[in-house]
Short mmCIF file of C-alpha atoms and ligand atoms in Angstrom, two decimals:
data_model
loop_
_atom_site.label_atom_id
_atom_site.label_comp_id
_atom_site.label_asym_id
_atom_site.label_seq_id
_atom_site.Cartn_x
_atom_site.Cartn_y
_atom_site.Cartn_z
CA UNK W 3 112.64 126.20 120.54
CA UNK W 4 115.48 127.68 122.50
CA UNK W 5 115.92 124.24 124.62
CA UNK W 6 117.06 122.01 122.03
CA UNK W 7 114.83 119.17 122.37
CA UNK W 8 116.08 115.54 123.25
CA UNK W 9 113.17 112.96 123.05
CA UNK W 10 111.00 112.72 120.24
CA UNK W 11 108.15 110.28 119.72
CA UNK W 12 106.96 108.78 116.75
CA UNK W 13 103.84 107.46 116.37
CA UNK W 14 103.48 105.07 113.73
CA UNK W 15 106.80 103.32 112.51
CA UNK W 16 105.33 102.00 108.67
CA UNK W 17 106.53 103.38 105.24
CA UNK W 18 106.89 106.91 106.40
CA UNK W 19 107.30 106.47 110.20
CA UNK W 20 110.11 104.55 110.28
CA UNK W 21 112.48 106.29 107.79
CA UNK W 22 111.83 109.38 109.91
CA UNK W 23 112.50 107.83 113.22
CA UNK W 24 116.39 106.85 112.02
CA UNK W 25 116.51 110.11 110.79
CA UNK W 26 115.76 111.65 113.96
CA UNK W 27 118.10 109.00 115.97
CA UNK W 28 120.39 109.92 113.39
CA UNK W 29 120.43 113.36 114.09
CA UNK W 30 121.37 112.83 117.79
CA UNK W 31 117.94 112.50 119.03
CA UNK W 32 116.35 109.55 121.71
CA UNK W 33 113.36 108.08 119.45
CA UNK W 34 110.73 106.03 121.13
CA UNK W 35 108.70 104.89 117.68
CA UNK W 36 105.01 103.66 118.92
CA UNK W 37 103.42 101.12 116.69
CA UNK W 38 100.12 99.18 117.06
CA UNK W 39 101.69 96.28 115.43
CA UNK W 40 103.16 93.45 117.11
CA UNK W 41 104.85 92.14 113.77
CA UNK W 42 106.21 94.91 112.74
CA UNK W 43 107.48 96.09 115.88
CA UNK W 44 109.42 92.64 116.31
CA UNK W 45 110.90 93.03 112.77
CA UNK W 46 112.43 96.39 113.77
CA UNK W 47 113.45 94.68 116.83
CA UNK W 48 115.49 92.53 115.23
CA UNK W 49 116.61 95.14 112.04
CA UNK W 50 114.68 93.42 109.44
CA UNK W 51 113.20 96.77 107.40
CA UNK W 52 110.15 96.25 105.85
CA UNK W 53 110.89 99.40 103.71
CA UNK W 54 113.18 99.69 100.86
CA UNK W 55 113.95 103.45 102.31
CA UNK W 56 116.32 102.01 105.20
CA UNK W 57 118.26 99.08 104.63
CA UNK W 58 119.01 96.01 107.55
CA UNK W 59 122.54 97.65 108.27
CA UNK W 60 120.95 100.81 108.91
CA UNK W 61 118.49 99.78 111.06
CA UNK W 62 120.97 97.29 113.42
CA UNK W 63 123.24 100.77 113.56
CA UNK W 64 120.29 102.93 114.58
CA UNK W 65 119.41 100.07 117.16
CA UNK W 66 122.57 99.54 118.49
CA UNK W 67 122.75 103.42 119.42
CA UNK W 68 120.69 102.70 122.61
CA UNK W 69 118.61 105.79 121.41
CA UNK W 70 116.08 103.94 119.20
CA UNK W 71 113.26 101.95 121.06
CA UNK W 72 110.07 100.83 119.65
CA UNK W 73 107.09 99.79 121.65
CA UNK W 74 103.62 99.13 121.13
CA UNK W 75 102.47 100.10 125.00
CA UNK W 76 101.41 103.68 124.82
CA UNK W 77 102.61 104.07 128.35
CA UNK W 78 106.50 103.79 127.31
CA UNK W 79 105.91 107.40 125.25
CA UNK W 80 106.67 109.04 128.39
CA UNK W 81 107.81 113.12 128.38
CA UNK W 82 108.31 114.26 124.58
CA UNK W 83 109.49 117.40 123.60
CA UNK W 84 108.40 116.60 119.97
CA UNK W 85 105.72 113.76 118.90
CA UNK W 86 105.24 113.48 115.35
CA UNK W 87 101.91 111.42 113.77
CA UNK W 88 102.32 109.04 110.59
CA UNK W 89 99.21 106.58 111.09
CA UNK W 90 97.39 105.23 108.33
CA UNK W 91 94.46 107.55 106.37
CA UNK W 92 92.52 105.05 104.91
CA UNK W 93 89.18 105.47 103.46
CA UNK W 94 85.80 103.44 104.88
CA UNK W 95 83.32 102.67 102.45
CA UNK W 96 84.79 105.55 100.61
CA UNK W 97 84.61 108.17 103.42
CA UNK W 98 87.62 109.49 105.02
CA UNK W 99 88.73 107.67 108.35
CA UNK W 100 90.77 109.84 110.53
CA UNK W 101 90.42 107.32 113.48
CA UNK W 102 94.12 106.40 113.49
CA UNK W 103 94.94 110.11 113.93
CA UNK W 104 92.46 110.73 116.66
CA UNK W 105 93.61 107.52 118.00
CA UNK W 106 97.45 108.57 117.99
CA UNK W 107 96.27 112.45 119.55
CA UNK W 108 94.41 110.96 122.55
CA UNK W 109 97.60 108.79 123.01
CA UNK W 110 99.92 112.07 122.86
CA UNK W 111 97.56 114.08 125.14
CA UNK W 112 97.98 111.91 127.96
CA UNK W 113 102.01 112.92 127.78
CA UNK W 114 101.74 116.43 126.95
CA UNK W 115 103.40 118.71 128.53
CA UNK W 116 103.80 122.59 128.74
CA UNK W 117 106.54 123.86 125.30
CA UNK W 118 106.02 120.50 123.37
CA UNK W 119 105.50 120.21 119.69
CA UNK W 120 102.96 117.55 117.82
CA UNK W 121 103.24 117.37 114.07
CA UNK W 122 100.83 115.39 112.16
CA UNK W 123 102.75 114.30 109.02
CA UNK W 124 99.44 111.80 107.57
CA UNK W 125 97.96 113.32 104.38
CA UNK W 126 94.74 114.25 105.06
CA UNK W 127 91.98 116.58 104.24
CA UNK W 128 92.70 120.40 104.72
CA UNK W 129 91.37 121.54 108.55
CA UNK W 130 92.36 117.94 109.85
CA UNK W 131 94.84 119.48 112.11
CA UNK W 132 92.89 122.25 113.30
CA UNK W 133 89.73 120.43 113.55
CA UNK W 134 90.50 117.13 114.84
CA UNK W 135 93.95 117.14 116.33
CA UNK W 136 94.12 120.48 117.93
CA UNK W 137 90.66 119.87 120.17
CA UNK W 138 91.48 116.33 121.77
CA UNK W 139 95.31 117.52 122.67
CA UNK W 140 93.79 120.58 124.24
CA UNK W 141 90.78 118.54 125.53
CA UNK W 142 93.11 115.74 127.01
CA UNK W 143 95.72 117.72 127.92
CA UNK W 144 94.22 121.05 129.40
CA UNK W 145 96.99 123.16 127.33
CA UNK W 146 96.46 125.64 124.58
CA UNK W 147 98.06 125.27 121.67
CA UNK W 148 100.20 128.12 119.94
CA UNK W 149 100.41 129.35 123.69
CA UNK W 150 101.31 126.14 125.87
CA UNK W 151 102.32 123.62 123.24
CA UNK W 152 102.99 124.02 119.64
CA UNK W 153 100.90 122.28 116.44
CA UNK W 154 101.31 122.12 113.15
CA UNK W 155 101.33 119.56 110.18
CA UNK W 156 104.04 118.75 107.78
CA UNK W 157 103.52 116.19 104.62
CA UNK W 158 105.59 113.71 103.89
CA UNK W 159 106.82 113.29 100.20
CA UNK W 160 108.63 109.84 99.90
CA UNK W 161 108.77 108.59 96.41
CA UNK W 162 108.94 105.04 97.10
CA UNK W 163 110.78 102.82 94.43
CA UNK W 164 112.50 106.21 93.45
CA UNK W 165 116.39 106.48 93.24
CA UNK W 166 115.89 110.54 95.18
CA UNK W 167 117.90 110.34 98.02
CA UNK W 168 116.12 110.04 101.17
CA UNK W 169 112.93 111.89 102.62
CA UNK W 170 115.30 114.62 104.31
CA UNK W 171 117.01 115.93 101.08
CA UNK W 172 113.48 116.64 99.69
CA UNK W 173 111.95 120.44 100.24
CA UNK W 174 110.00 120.05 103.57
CA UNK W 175 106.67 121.65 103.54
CA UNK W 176 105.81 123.11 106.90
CA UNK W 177 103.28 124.81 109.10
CA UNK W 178 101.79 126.02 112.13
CA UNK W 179 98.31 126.66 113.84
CA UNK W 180 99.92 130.06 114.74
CA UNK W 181 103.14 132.09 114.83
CA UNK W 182 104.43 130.32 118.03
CA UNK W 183 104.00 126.86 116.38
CA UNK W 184 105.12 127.42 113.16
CA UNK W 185 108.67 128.59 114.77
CA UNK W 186 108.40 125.62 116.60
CA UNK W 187 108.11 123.46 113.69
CA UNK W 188 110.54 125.33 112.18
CA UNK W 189 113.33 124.88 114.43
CA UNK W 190 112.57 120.99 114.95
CA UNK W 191 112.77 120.25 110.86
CA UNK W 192 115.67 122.76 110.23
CA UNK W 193 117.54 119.99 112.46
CA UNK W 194 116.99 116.68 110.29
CA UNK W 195 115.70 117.94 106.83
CA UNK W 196 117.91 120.18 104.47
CA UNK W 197 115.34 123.13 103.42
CA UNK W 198 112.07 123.91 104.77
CA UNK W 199 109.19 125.42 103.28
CA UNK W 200 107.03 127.44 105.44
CA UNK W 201 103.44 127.90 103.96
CA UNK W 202 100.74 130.27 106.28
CA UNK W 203 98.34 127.71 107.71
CA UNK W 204 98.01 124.12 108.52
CA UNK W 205 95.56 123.69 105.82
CA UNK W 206 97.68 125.57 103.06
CA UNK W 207 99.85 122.29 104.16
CA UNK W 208 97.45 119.91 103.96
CA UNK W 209 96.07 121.13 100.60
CA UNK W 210 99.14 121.17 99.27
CA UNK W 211 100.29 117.32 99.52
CA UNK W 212 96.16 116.64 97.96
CA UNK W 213 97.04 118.99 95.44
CA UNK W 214 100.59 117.26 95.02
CA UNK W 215 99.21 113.72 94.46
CA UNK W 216 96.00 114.74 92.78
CA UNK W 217 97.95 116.27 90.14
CA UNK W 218 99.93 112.84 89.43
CA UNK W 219 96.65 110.98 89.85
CA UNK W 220 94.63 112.91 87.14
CA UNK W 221 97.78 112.75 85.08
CA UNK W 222 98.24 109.40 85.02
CA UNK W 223 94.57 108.73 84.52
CA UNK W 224 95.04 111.22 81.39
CA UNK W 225 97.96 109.11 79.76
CA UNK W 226 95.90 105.68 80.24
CA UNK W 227 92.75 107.01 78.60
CA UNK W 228 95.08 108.15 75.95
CA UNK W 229 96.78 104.73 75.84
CA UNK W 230 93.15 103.03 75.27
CA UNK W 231 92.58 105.17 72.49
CA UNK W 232 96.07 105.24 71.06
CA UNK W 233 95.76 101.54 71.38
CA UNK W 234 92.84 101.11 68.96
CA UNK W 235 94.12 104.26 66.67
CA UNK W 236 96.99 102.49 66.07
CA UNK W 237 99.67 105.47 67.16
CA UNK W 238 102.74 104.23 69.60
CA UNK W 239 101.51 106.76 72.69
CA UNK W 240 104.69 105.28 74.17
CA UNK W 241 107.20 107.08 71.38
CA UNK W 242 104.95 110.45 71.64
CA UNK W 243 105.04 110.97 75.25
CA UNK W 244 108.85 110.22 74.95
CA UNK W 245 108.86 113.27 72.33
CA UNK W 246 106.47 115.11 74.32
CA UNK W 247 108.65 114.86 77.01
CA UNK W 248 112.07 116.80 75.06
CA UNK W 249 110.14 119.93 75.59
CA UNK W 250 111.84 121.88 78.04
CA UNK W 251 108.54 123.21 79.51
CA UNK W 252 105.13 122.78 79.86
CA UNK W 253 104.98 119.00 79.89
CA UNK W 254 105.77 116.78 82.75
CA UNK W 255 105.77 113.15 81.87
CA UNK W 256 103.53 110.63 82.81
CA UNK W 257 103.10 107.23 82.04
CA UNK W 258 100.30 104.68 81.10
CA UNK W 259 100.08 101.77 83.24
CA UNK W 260 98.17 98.78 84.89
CA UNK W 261 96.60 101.31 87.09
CA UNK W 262 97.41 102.87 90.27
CA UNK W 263 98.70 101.46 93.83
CA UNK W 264 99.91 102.32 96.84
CA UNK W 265 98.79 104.13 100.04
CA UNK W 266 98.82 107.04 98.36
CA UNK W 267 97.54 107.76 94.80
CA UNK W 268 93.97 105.57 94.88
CA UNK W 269 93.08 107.49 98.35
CA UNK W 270 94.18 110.87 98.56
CA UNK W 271 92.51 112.15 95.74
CA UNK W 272 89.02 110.64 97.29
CA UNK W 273 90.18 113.02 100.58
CA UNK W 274 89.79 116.21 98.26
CA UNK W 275 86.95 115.25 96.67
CA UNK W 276 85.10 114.47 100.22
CA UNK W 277 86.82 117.57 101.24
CA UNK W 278 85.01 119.95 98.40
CA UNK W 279 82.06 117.72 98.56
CA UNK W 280 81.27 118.80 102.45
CA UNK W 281 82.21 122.10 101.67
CA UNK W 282 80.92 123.17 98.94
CA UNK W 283 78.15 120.58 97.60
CA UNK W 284 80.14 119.88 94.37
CA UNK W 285 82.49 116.94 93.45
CA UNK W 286 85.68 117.67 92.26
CA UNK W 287 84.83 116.31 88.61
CA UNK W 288 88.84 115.54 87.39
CA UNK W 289 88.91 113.29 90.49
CA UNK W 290 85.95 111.05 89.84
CA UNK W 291 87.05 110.91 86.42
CA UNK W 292 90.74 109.84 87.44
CA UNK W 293 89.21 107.35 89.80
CA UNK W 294 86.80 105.64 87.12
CA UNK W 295 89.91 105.74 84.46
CA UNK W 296 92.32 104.17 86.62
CA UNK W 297 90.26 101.52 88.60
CA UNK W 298 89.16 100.45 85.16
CA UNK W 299 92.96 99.62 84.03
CA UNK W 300 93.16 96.16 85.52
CA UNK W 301 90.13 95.45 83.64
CA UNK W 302 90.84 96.50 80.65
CA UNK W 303 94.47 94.76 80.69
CA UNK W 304 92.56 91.82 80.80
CA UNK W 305 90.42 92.56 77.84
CA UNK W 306 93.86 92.93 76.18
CA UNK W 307 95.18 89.41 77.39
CA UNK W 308 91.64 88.17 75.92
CA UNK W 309 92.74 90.00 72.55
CA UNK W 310 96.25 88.73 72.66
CA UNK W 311 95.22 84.73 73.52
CA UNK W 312 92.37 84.69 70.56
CA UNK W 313 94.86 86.72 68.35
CA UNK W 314 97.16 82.80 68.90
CA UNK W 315 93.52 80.78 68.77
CA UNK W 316 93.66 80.09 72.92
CA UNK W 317 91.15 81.21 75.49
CA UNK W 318 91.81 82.73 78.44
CA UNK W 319 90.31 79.55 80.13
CA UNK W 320 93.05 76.98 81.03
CA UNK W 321 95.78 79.26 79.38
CA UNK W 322 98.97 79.50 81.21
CA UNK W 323 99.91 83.45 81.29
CA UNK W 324 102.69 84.74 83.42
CA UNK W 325 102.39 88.04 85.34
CA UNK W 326 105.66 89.74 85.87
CA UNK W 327 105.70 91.48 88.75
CA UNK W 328 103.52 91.99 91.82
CA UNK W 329 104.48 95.17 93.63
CA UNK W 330 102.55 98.37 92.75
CA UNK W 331 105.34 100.24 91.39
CA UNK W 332 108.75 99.79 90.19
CA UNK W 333 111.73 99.20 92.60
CA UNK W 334 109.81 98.46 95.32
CA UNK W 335 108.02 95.44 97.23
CA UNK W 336 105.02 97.38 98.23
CA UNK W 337 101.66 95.64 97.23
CA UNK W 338 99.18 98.09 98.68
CA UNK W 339 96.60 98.36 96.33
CA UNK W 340 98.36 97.30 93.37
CA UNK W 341 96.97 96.42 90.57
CA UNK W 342 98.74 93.10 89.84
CA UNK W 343 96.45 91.38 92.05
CA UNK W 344 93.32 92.76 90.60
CA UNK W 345 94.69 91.40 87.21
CA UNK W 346 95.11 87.88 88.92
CA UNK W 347 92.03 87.36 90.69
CA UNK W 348 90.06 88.50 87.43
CA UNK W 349 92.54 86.00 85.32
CA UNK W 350 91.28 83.36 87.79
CA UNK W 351 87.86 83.88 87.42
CA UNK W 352 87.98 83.29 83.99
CA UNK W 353 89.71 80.17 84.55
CA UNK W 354 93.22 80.98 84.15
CA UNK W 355 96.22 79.16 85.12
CA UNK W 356 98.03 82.29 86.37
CA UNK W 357 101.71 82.23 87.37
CA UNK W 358 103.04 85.16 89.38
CA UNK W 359 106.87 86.30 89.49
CA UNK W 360 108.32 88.99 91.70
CA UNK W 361 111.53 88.47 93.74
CA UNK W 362 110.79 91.70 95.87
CA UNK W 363 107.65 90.54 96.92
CA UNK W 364 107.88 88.02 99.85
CA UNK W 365 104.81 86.29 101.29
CA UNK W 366 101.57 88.34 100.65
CA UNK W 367 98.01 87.81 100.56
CA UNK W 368 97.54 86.65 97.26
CA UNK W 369 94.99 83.73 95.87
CA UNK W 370 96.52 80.50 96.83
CA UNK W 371 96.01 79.62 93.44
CA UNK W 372 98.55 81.99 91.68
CA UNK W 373 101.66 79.58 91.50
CA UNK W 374 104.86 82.20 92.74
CA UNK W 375 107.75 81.43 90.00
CA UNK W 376 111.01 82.54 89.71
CA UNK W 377 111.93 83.81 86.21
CA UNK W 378 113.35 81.28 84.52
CA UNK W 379 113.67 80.62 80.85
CA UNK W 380 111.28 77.62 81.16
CA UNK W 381 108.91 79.29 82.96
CA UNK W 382 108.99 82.02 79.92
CA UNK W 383 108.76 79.34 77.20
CA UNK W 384 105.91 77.44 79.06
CA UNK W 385 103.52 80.87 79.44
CA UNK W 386 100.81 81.39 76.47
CA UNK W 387 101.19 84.87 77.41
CA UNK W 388 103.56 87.30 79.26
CA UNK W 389 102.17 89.93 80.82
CA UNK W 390 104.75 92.90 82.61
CA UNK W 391 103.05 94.62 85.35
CA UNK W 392 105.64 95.99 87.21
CA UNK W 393 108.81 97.07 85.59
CA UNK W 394 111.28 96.29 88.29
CA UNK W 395 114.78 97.39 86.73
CA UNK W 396 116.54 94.04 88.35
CA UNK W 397 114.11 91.75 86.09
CA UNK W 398 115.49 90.38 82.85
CA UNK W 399 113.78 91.98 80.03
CA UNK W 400 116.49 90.35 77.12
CA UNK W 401 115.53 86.56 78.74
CA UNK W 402 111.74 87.85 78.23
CA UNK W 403 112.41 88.90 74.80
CA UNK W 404 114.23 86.08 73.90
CA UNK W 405 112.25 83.64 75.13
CA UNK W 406 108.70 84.72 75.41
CA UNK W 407 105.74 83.23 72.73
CA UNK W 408 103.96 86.36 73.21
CA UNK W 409 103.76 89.44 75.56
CA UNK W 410 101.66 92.26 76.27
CA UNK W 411 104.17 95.12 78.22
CA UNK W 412 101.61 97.64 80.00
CA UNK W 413 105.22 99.50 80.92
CA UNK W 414 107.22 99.47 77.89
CA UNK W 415 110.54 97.49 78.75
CA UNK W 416 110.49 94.61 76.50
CA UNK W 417 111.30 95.11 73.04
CA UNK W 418 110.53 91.94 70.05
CA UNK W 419 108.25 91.47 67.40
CA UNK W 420 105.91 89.02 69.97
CA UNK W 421 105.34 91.89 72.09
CA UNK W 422 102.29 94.36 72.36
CA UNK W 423 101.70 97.45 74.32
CA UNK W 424 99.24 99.18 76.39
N1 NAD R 503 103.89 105.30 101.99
C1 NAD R 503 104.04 106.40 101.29
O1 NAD R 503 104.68 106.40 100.24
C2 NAD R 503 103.49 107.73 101.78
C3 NAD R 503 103.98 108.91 101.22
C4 NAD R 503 103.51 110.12 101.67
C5 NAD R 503 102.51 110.16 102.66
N2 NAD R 503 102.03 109.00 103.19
C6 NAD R 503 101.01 109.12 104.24
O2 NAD R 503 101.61 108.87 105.50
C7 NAD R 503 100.69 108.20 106.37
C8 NAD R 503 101.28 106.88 106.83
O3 NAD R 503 101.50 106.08 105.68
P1 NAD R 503 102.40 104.78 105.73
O4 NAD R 503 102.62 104.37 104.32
O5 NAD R 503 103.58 105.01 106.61
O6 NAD R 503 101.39 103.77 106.45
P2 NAD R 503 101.75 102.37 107.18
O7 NAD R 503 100.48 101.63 107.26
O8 NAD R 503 102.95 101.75 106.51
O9 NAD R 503 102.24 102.81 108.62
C9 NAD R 503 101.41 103.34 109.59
C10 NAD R 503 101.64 102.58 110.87
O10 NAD R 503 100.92 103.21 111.92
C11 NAD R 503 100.53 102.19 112.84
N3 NAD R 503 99.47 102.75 113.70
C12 NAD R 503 98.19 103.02 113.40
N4 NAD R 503 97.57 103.60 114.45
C13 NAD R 503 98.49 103.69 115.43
C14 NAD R 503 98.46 104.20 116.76
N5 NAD R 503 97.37 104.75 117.27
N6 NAD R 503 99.57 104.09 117.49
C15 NAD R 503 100.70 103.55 116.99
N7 NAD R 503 100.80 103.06 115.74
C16 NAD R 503 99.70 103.14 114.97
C17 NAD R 503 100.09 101.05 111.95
O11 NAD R 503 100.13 99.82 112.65
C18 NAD R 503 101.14 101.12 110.84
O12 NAD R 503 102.23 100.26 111.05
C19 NAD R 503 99.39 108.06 105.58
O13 NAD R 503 98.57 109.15 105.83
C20 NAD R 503 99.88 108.13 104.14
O14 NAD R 503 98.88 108.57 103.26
C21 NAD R 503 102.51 107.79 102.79
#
């Protein structure tokens, strides 16, 4: 791109649109961010983030630059030199559902013009850009891309919760549909991240971020069957992955947990598997595996609060137990998916009286019958059971300790003779 360009649109402004938008504004660049929803888009407005990637302050200075605008009328994307895509990639009834991203494409179409560059940064399955994007922005636009326009598909690789820096000082994967584009692509992410990583094709790209989180996904699922057995063998799994984890190589640690949450870790895998599945007529056997493993944790925490009220004489029924927090990973206030509510609404069922505490977490969709706490020492001395389900680093874990009857810690942060592990 020899014309530097000025205007770049983003469409979708959630988890991983938005931090990218103030990047770009940031970097000197006039960011329209398109988003479909009217909440969100008002809470931007008026720089409440939603994310824990980009703080209040840093959203009023982005907004106050006069180069930051974010619309929901498709009309307002206007002449782009670069569009980047970060809808949602959900799965429907357990199939991959791309419509957001065909969605966003038509939308971009409309405003292409002739040098232009559309990067779809959604994880997807590999052939996504070639096969779904590249035909409607040729279809709708009349161009050809790697001669009129550029394409190509870059992942995103926020780890939210994490203490990394932000997104930009984190490799960059890249790629292009051809030669043309991947320069293209090139020169646009040399400008707001600090080291690219070319790979050959838009579906090396897209392989590699399924790889990326398949790989933590059959890991994890690996460390909670372990747990489950380690559990019942009566060997602290906790203390040997903490040795495992001095060797220098050849181990990367994982944890046991509640199970998995997010947007990221209980879907992407699924894209792979439908992926090989069409492809080649064979699941991917480590990710059906992963999936049963970790969609059975909430489950089977709640076979261990059964175990934990009979060990004191209670049942579950009428108990008071305390779940500690609600988010779906440490450090963040992200509830996609997460697990905590799965352990509630089973806790209900069996008649419960279930008490929820997470400061992070503002109002979500969660049974009207989980009572939100703070935590308090009372509410700690009135619970049958604690139960830690997110290991926030902000929460108390002494006041637990020293004030808890009984706890079961599925992460490994409170320490006392009352407490039991996953
Ligand atoms: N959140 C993460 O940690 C993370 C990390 C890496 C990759 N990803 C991937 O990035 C993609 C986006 O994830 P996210 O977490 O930002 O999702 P999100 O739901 O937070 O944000 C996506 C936004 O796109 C909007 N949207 C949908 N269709 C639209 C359209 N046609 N026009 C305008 N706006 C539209 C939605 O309203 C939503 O606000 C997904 O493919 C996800 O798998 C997410």
């Amino acid at each position: 791109m020899e014309n530097e360009p000025t205007r770049v649109v983003v469409v979708g402004q959630g988890y991983v649109g938005l931090p990218l938008a103030v990047r770009a504004v940031e970097c000197g660049y006039d960011v329209v961010g398109l988003e479909l929803d009217h909440d969100r888009v008002k809470q931007i407005t008026a720089s409440e983030s939603f994310t824990d990637d980009i703080s209040d302050a840093e959203l009023a200075e982005v907004n106050a630059t006069g180069r930051y605008r974010v619309t929901t009328d498709p009309n307002d994307c206007g002449v782009f030199q670069v569009a980047l895509i970060t809808v949602p990639t959900p799965l429907s009834e357990g199939i991959p559902d791309l419509s957001f991203i065909r969605e966003a494409a038509t939308v971009l179409a409309g405003c292409l013009r002739p040098g232009a560059l559309v990067v779809l940064e959604s994880t997807t399955y590999p052939g996504t850009t070639e096969e779904i994007v590249r035909p409607i922005l040729e279809a709708g636009s009349g161009l050809r891309a790697d001669l009129d326009f550029s394409l190509g598909f870059s992942p995103e690789r926020i780890d939210p919760g994490r203490d990394r820096g932000p997104f930009w000082q984190t490799p960059k994967v890249i790629s292009g549909v051809g030669a043309a584009s991947l320069r293209a692509v090139e020169a646009f992410y040399r400008t707001i991240v600090e080291e690219v990583v070319s790979v050959s094709s838009t579906q090396v790209a897209e392989m590699t971020k399924l790889l990326e989180n398949t790989f933590r996904h059959t890991n994890i699922a690996l460390m909670n069957e372990i747990a489950m057995l380690a559990s019942d063998l009566d060997v602290d799994v906790w203390e040997a992955i903490d040795a495992a984890a001095t060797k220098p190589y050849g181990f990367m640690k994982f944890v046991p947990g509640p199970g998995v949450g997010g947007h990221c870790l209980p879907i992407d895998p699924s894209y792979l598997d439908w992926w090989v599945m069409r492809r080649l007529n064979v699941h991917l056997r480590f990710v059906n595996l992963a999936n049963e493993i970790n969609t059975g944790m909430p489950g089977y925490v709640v076979g261990r609060v059964f175990g934990a009220l009979n060990a004191a004489g209670r049942a579950v029924r009428g108990a008071r137990i305390l779940l500690v927090g609600l988010a779906y990973k440490a450090n963040t206030s992200d509830v996609r998916e997460s697990a905590s509510f799965a352990v509630a609404e089973r806790l209900l069922r069996f008649g419960a009286d279930v008490h929820a505490c997470d400061p992070r977490v503002g109002e979500v969709d969660l049974d009207e019958r989980v009572a939100r706490v703070q935590l308090t020492r009372e509410e700690l001395l009135s619970a049958d059971l604690v139960v830690i389900l997110t290991d926030h680093d902000d929460f108390d874990y002494d006041l637990i300790a020293d004030s808890a009857r009984r706890v079961l810690d599925t992460r490994h942060r409170v320490h006392g003779r009352q407490v039991e592990y996953l």
